[in-house]
XYZ file of C-alpha atoms in Angstrom:
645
model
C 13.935 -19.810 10.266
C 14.368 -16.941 8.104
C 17.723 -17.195 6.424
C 18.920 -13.120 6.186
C 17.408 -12.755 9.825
C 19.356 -15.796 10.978
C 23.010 -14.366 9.456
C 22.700 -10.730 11.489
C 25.284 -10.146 13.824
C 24.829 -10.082 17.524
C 25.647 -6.123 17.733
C 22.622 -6.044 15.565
C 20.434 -7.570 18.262
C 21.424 -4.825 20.541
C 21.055 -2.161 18.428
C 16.943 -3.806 17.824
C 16.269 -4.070 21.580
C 17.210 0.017 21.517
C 15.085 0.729 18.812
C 11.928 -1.283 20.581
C 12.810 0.521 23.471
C 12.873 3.875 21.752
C 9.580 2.831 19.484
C 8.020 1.756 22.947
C 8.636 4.998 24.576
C 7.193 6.637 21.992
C 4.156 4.769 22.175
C 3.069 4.669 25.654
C 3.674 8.850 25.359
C 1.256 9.225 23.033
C -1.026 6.539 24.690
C -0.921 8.181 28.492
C -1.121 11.588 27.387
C -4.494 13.556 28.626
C -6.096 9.772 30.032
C -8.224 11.367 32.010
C -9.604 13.201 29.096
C -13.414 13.020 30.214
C -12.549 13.885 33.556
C -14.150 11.262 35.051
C -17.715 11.943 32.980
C -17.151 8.196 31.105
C -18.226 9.763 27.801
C -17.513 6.516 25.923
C -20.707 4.565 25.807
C -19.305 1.153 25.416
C -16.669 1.285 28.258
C -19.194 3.202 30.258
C -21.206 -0.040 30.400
C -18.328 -2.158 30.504
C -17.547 -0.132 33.816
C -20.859 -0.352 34.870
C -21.200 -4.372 34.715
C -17.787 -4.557 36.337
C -18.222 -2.727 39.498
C -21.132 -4.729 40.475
C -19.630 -8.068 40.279
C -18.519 -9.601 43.855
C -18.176 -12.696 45.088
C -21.322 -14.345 46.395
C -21.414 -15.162 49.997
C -22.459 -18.510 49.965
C -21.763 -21.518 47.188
C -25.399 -21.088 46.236
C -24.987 -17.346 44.978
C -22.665 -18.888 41.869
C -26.436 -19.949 40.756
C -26.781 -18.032 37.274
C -29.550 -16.630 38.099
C -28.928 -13.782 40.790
C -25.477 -14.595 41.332
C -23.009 -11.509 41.263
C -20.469 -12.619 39.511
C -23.082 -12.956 36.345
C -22.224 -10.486 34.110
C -26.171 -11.193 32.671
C -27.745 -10.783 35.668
C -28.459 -7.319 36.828
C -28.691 -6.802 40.388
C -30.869 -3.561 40.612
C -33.630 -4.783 38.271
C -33.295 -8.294 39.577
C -33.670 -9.829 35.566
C -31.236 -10.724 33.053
C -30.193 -8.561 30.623
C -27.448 -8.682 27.279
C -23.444 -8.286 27.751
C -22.357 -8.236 23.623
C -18.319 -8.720 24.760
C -16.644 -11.543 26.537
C -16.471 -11.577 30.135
C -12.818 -11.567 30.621
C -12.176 -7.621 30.191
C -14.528 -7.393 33.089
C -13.075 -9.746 35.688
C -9.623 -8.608 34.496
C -10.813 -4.876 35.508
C -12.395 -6.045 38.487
C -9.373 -7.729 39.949
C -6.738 -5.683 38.830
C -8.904 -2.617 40.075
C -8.901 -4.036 43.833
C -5.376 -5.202 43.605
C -4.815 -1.579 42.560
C -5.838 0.128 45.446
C -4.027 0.225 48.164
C -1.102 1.257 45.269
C -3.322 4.847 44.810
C -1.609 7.898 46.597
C -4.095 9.758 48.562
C -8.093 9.224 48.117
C -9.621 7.128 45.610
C -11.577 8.711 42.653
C -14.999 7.931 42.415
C -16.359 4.375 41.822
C -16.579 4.366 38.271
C -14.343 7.204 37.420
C -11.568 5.032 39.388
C -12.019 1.980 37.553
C -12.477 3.346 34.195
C -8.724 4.891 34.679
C -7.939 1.172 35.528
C -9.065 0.283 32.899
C -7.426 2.315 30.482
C -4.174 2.031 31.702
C -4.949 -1.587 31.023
C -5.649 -0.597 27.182
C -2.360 1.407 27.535
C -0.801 -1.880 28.412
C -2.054 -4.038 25.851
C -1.494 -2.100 23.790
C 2.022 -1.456 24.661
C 1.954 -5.480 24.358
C 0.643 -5.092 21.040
C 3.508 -2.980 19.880
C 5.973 -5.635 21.184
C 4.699 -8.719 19.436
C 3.971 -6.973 15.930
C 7.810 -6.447 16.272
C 8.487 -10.719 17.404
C 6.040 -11.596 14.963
C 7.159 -9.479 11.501
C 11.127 -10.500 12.760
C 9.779 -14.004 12.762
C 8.030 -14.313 9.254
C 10.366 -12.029 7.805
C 13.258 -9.991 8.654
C 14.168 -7.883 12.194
C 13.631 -4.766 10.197
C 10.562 -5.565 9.188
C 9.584 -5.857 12.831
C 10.934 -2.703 13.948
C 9.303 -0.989 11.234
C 6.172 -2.638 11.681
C 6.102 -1.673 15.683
C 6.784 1.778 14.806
C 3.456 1.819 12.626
C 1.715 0.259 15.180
C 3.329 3.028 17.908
C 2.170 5.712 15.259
C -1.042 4.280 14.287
C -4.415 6.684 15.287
C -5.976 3.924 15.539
C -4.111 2.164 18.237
C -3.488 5.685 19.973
C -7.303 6.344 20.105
C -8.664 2.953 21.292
C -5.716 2.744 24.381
C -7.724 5.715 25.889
C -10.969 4.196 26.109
C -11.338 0.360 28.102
C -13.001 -1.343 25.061
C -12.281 -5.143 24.130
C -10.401 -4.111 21.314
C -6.835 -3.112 22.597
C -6.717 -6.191 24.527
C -8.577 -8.585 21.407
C -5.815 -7.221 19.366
C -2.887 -8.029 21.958
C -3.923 -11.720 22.471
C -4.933 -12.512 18.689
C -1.409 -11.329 17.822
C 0.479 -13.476 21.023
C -1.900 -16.327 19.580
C -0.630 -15.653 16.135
C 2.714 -15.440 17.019
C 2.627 -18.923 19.255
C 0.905 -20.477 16.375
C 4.172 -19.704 14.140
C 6.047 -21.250 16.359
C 4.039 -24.456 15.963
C 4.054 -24.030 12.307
C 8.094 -23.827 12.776
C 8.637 -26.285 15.061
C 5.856 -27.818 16.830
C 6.012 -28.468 20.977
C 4.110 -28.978 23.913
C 5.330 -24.915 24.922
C 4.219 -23.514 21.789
C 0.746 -25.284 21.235
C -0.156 -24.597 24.927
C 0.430 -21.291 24.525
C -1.448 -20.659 21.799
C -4.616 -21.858 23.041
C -4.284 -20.317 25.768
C -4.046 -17.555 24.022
C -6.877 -17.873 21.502
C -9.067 -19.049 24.836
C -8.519 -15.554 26.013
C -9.230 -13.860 23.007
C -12.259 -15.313 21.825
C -13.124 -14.969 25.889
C -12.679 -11.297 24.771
C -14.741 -10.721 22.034
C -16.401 -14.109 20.124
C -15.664 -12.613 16.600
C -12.115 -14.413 17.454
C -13.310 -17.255 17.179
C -11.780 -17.807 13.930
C -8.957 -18.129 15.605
C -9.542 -22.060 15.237
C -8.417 -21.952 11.917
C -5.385 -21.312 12.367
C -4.650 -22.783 15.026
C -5.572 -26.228 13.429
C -3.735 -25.544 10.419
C -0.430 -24.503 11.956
C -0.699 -28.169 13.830
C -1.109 -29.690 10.119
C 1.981 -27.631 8.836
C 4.124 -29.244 11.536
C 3.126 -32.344 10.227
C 3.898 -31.996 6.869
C 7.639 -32.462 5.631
C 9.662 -30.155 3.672
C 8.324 -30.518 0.001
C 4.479 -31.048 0.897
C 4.997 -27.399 3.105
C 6.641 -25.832 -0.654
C 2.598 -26.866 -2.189
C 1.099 -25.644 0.230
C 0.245 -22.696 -2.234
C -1.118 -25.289 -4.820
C -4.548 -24.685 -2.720
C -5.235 -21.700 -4.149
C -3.996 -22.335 -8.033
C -5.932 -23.657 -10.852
C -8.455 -26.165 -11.257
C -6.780 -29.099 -9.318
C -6.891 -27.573 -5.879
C -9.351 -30.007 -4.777
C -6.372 -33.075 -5.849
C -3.683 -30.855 -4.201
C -5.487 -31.086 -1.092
C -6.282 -34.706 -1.044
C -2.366 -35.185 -1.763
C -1.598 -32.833 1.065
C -3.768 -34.997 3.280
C -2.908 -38.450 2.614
C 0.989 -37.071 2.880
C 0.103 -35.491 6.487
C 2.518 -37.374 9.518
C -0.925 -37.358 11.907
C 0.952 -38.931 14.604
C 3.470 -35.836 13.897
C 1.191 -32.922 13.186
C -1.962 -33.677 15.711
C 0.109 -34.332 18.525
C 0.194 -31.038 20.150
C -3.372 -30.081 18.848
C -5.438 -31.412 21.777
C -3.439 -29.870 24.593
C -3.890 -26.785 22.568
C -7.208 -26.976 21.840
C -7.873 -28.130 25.514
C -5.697 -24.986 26.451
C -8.707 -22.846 24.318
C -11.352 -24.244 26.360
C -9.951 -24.074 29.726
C -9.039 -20.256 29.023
C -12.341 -19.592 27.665
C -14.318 -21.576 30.854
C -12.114 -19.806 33.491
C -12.768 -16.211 32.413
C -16.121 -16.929 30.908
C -17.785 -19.471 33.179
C -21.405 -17.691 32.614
C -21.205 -18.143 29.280
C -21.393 -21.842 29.530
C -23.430 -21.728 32.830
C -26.057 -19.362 31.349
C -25.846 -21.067 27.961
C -29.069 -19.403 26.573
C -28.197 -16.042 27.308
C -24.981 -16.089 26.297
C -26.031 -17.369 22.894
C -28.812 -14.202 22.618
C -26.553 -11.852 23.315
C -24.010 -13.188 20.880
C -27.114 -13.225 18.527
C -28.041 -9.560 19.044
C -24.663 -8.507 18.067
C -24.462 -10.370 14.854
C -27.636 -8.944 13.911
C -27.054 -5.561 14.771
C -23.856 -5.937 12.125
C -25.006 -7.906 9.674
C -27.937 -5.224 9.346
C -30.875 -7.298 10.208
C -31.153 -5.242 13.601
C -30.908 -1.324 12.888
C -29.787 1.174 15.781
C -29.875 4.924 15.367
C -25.947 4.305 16.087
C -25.747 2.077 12.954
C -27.949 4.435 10.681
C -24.482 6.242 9.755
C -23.618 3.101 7.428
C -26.841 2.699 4.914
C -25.705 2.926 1.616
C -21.490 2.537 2.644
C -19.740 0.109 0.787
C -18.346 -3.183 2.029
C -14.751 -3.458 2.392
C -14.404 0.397 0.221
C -15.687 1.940 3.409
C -13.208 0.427 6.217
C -10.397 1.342 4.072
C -11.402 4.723 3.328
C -11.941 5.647 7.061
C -8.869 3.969 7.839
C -6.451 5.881 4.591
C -8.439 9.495 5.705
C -8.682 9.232 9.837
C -7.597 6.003 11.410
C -4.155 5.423 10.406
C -3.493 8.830 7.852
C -2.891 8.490 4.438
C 0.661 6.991 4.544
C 0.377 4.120 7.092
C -2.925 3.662 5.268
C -1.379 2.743 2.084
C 1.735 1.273 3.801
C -0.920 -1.396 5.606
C -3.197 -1.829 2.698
C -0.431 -2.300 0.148
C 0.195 -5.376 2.190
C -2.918 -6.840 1.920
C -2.858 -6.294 -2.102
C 0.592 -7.898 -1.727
C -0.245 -11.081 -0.078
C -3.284 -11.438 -2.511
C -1.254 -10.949 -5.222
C 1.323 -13.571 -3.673
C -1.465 -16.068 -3.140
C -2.804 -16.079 -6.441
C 0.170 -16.010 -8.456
C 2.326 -18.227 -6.464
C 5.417 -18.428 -8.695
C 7.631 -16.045 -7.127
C 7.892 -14.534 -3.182
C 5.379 -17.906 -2.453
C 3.959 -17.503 1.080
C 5.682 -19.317 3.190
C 4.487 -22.150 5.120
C 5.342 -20.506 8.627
C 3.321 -17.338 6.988
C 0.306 -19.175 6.957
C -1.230 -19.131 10.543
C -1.215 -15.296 10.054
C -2.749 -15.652 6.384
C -5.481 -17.737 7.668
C -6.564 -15.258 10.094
C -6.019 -12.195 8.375
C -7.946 -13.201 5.696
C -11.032 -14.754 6.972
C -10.908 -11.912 9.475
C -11.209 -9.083 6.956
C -13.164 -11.011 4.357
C -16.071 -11.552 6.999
C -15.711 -7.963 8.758
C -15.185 -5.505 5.649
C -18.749 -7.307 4.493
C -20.238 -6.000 7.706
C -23.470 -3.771 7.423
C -22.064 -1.927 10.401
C -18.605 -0.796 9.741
C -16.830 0.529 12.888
C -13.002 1.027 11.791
C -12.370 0.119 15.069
C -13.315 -3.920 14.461
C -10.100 -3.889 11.997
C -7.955 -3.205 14.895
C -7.140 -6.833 15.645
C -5.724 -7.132 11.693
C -3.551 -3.762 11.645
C -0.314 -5.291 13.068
C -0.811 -8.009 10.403
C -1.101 -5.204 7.352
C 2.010 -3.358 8.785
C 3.975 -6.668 8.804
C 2.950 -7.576 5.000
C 2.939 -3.647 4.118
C 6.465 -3.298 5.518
C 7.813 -6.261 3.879
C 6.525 -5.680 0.745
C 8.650 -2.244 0.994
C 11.929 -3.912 1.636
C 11.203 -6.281 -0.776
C 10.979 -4.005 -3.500
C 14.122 -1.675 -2.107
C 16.583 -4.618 -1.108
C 18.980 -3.233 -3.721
C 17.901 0.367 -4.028
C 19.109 1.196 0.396
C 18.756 4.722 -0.317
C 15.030 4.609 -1.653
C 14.147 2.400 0.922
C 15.557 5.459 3.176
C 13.624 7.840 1.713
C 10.013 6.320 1.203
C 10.747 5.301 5.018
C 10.810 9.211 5.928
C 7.771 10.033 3.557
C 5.928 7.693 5.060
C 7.055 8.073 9.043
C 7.291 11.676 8.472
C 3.639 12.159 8.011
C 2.732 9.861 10.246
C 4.190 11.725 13.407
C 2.791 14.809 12.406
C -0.942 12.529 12.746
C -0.127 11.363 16.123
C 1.096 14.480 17.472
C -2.036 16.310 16.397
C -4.403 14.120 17.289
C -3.101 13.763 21.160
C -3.513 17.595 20.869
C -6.785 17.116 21.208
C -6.534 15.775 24.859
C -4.773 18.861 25.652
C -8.163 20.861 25.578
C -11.332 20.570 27.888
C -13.697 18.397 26.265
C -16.447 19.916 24.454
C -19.192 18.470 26.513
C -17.543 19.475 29.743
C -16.862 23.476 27.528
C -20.292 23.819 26.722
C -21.880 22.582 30.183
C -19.929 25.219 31.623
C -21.011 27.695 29.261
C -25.087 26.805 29.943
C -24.364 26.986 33.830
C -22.905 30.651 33.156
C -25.045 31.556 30.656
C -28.574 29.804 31.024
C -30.995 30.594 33.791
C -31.932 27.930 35.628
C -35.571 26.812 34.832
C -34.865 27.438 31.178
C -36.680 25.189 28.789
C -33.425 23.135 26.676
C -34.174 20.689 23.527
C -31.878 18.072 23.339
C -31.737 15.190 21.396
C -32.108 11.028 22.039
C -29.438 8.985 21.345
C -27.018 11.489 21.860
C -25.884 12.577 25.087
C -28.000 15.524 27.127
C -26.119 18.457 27.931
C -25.287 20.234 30.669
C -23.658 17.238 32.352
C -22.695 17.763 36.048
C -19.847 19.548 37.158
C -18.335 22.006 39.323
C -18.614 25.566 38.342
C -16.670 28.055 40.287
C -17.018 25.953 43.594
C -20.633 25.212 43.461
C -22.075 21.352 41.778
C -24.580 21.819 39.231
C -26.257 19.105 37.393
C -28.697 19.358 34.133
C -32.065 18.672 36.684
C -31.641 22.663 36.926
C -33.118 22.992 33.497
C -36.324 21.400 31.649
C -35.383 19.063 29.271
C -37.278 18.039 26.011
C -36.056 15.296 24.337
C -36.565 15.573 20.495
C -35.483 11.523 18.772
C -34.422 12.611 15.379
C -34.675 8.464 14.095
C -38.700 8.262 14.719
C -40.688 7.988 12.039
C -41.477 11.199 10.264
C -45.507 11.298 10.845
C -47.872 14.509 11.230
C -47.648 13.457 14.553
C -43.964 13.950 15.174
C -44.292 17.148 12.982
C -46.955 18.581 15.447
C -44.384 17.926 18.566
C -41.374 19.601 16.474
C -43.829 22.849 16.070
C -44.796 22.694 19.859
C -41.123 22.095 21.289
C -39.756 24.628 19.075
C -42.242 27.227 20.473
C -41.724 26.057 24.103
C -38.213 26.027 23.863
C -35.711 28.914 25.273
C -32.258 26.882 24.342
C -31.789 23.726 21.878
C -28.400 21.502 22.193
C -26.748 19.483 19.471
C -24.181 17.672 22.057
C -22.851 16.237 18.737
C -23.591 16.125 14.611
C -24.692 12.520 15.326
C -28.580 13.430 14.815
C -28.244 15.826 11.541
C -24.840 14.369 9.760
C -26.675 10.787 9.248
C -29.443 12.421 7.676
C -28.205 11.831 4.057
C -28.025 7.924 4.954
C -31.476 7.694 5.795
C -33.568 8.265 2.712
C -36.613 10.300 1.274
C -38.400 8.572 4.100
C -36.782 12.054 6.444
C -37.587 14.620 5.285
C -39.078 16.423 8.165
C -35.627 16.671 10.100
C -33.220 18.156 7.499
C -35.883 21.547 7.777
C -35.928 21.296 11.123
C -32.303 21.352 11.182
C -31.792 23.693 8.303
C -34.097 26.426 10.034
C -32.404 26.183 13.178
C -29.205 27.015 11.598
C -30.263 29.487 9.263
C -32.274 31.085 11.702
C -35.451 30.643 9.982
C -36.884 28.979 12.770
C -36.002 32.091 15.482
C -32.943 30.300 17.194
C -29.106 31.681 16.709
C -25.843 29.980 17.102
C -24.951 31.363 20.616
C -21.921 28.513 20.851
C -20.103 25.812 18.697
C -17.146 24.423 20.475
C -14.525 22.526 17.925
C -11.748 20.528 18.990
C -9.802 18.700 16.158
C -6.508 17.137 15.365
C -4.533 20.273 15.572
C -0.313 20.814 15.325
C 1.416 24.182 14.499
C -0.775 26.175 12.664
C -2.457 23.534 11.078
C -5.706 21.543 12.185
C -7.250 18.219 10.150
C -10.793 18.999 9.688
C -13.941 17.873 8.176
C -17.371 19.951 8.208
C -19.954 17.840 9.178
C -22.595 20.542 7.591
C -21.100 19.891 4.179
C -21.440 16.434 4.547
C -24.811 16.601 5.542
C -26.067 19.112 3.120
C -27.105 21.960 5.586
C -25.821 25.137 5.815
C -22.718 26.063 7.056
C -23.410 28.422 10.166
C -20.829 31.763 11.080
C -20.051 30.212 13.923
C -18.188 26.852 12.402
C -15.299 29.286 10.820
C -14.914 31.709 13.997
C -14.455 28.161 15.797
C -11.572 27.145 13.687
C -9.048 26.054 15.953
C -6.178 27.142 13.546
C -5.067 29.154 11.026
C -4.982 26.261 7.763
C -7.617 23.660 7.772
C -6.450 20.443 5.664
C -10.108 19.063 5.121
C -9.581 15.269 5.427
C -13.718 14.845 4.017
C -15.924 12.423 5.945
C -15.320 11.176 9.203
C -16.728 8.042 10.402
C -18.894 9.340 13.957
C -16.539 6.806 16.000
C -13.934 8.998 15.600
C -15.343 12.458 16.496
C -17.884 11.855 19.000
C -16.241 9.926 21.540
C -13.541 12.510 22.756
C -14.238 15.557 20.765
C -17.465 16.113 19.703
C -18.310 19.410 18.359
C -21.610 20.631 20.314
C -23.484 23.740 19.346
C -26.054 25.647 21.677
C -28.666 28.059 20.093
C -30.524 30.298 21.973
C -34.359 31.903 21.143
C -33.859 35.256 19.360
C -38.206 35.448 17.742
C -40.879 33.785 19.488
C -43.618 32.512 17.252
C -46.458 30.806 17.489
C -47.131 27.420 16.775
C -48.830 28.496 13.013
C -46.671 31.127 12.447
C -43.364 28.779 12.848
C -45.335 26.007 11.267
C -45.596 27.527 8.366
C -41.924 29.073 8.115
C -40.981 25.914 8.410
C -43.190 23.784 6.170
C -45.001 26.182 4.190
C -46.392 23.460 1.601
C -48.700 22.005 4.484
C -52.293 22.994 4.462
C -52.937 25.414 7.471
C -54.104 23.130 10.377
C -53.243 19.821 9.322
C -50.553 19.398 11.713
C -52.881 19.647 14.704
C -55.536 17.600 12.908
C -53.565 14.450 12.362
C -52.145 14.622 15.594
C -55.303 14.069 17.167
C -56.472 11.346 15.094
């Protein structure tokens, strides 16, 4: 047990259990403000299907409907198509949503929302929750490695953190993967501390769940085994445990290590926990095991998609990005702002540093379950092709903790700095949270510029929009009457296709068709400068819409950013995508000073505010005439030659 959290007084322990209440006040504010953000549309792709899978899973009505094949409660079986199809997550977040979504409602005051709409509130009040949970064990877990201050200030990141704030308003795995890796984490401690039958249960229990959640936590096992070999070491063997990782006669210190190891001692809790693992992970996923094969493809897909071997149009956003470089980039700029950033990553340079060198602030035995996960865990996902901030979520607690007590470390005898680096680092990061929970304050921009087409669009119009990004209008109300986008005709333009005379003769012909084209979001022109010389078809396409070369004008941009006082945090996506910069992107500016943050990962726009932009026809050409405006270095007719070869 920690020795200068051990000698606080018991008012001290009061004061703490105000300040978690305070910090988790706080938190769940900024996580239940504007929920319902979508209003009901399920914008999110990922917990769209997530919400999709879960509302069709029942309980068969006979024993032979648990069959894998057909039975639904398969999460790979599809019940419309009547074939098997891919789930990437664990099937636990479903069933969870599932029951706790019928247990839910008789609770709900009046009628019900609709299907999905209803469940995908469920659901995020269950990513409100765990990540409420979250919050609460970042605090046990930094009191328990190091001091009670360290866990309050650690919580208080996590409260503060964009990150965390973003994810608990969307029902992904990743608020809940986060809340059991850390309860696994902090069970595992315990075992590390003091082993028993409580602790060891617990934590595979725990790590069942998680890996249940999301497979990438399977890693979890590492720990978990080595905090049952720390409880069987004695005193002096736990002091080398840092020998591992020092000089050439690691391989000796390990053997030594073994042969010293009280099996009897240290393995004796390890099978109920690892039993614990498997009996978690076979309750909530019994499909997986049952439906073996699938299971294993789908876990397949999704290690090729981010290792790069399988490219989406989703994923295109990350060619050329640096491994490790770009996660903490995204995460210093966006994710968690520029001073929890550095607080968090700090801590990671910290406990390298501490590993290495060894001599002085060693890592402490009961450190190490949290060492072997964090590491591992970021040393396998910052080499990721596909680089979604969001996958770090699970090791943010774990920076705070080391980032924090690095801090007090270095202030223990200077109180006042401590004091003061505390406020320029806390101070910034309220001013993040509070604008960025602005942004739930507005309409979204998908449901502002549906509106706008139903007002301002005949019906019948001819719209472009683009595939892989989602087709505007959506439905909605509009002044009492339902309208949905079947009112228009709808081209669908895929930016990602190969660039062949072919797809240039279909640009020409929609272009010339066309009355309206919709960018829901930059997620079709801001990748273009990932892609290559291989595209160079789109950026004119998208250069003469803007510029108006190819007779369309900005008639609407809506842009909804992080936004507090008079000041908004903004990037422009045409900078970062080398296109002009239309009229329309300053008259849009949704305050007085901009404080340009640069590039954005797309996770963290196009979710809940996208910025959409609607051009109407001001020239109609014909197909030569806007052929040639817009290539003018291709040979008259070659377009339509090629395309009918």
């Amino acid at each position: 047990m920690n020795v200068e959290h051990a000698a606080r007084p018991a008012r001290w322990w009061s004061g703490s259990r105000v300040a978690l209440t305070l910090i988790l006040i706080v938190a769940a504010a900024l996580r239940l403000h504007g929920l319902n953000w979508d209003e009901g549309q399920l914008f999110h792709p990922d917990e769209r299907w997530i919400v999709v899978v879960a509302a069709e899973l029942h309980l068969p009505q006979t024993l032979a409907g648990l069959a894998p094949a057909g039975s639904p409660l398969n999460p790979f079986w599809d019940q419309e198509a009547g074939a098997r199809h891919r789930f990437a997550y664990g099937h636990f977040p479903l069933y969870l949503l599932r029951l706790v979504g019928a247990a839910a409602t008789p609770l709900v005051p009046g009628p019900l929302p609709a299907r999905y709409e209803y469940l995908a509130l469920v659901g995020r009040l269950l990513a409100v929750i765990a990540d409420l949970a979250t919050v609460v064990l970042t605090y046990a877990l930094g009191r328990r490695l190091f001091t009670v201050g360290v866990g309050l200030t650690a919580a208080a990141a996590v409260a503060l953190a964009t990150l965390h704030v973003q994810l608990a308003h969307f029902y992904t795995v990743d608020p809940l993967l986060t809340a059991l890796v850390m309860a696994a984490l902090l069970a595992m401690t315990a075992v590390a501390e003091r082993g028993s039958l409580r602790a060891s249960a617990l934590a595979g229990l725990a790590t069942g769940l998680a890996i249940g959640t999301k497979f990438s936590a399977a890693i979890l096992f590492l720990p978990l085994v080595l905090a049952h070999a720390i409880d069987g070491f004695d005193a002096r063997q736990q002091a080398r445990l840092h020998t591992l990782w020092r000089g050439p006669g690691r391989v000796r210190a390990a053997l030594d290590l073994w042969n010293g190891l009280d099996a009897q001692r240290g393995w004796r809790w390890l099978l109920p926990a690892l039993g614990g693992a498997l009996l978690a992970f076979a309750m909530t996923n019994p499909y997986a095991l049952a439906d073996l094969y699938q299971f294993a493809t789908s876990i397949g897909a999704q290690s090729a998609m981010v290792q790069g071997r399988w490219v989406l149009p989703y994923t295109e956003q990350y060619r050329g990005t640096w491994p490790y470089v770009y996660f903490i980039s995204q995460q210093v700029r966006w994710f968690l702002g520029p001073t929890l950033g550095l607080l968090a990553w700090s801590g990671l340079a910290w406990l390298g540093w501490r590993i290495v060198r060894g001599a002085s602030h060693l890592v402490q035995p009961h450190e190490w379950p949290a060492v072997a996960w964090g590491v591992p865990y970021f040393a396998l996902t910052g080499a990721f092709f596909v680089k979604f901030p969001r996958y770090l979520q699970p090791l943010t607690p774990l920076l705070f903790i080391w980032g924090t007590a690095l801090l007090f470390r270095a202030t223990r005898r200077w109180l006042r700095a401590r004091q003061v680096l505390l406020v320029l680092i806390f101070g910034p990061a309220v001013f993040y949270a509070l604008a960025f929970t602005s942004i739930y304050d507005q309409r979204h921009p998908w449901i502002q510029a549906s509106e706008w087409i139903y007002r301002h669009v005949p019906p019948g119009s001819t719209i472009i929009v683009e595939l892989w990004d989602h087709p505007l209008p959506v439905s909605m109300d509009v002044d009492g009457t339902w309208h949905r986008g079947r009112e228009y005709k709808q081209v669908e333009v895929d930016p990602y296709d190969a660039e062949t005379p072919l797809k240039e003769f279909w640009l020409v012909q929609h272009l010339t068709e066309a009355d309206w084209v919709v960018l829901s979001s930059p997620r079709g022109w801001e990748v273009l400068r990932h892609l290559g010389r291989e595209y160079s078809l789109m950026p004119t396409y998208y250069k003469g819409l803007l510029t108006g070369t190819a007779g369309f004008e900005v008639a609407g941009l809506w842009r909804v950013e992080p936004r507090l006082g008079p000041i908004s945090l903004s990037h422009n996506p045409f900078l970062s995508a080398l296109l002009p910069t239309p009229a329309a992107w300053d008259a849009a500016a949704p305050a007085p000073w901009t404080l340009d943050l640069g590039f954005a990962d797309e996770s963290f726009n196009v979710y809940d505010h996208p910025m959409p932009i609607i051009l109407r026809k001001t020239q109609s050409l014909g197909f030569e005439a806007l052929r040639v405006r817009l290539w003018p270095e291709l040979e008259t007719g070659t377009i339509g030659v090629e395309s009918e070869k």
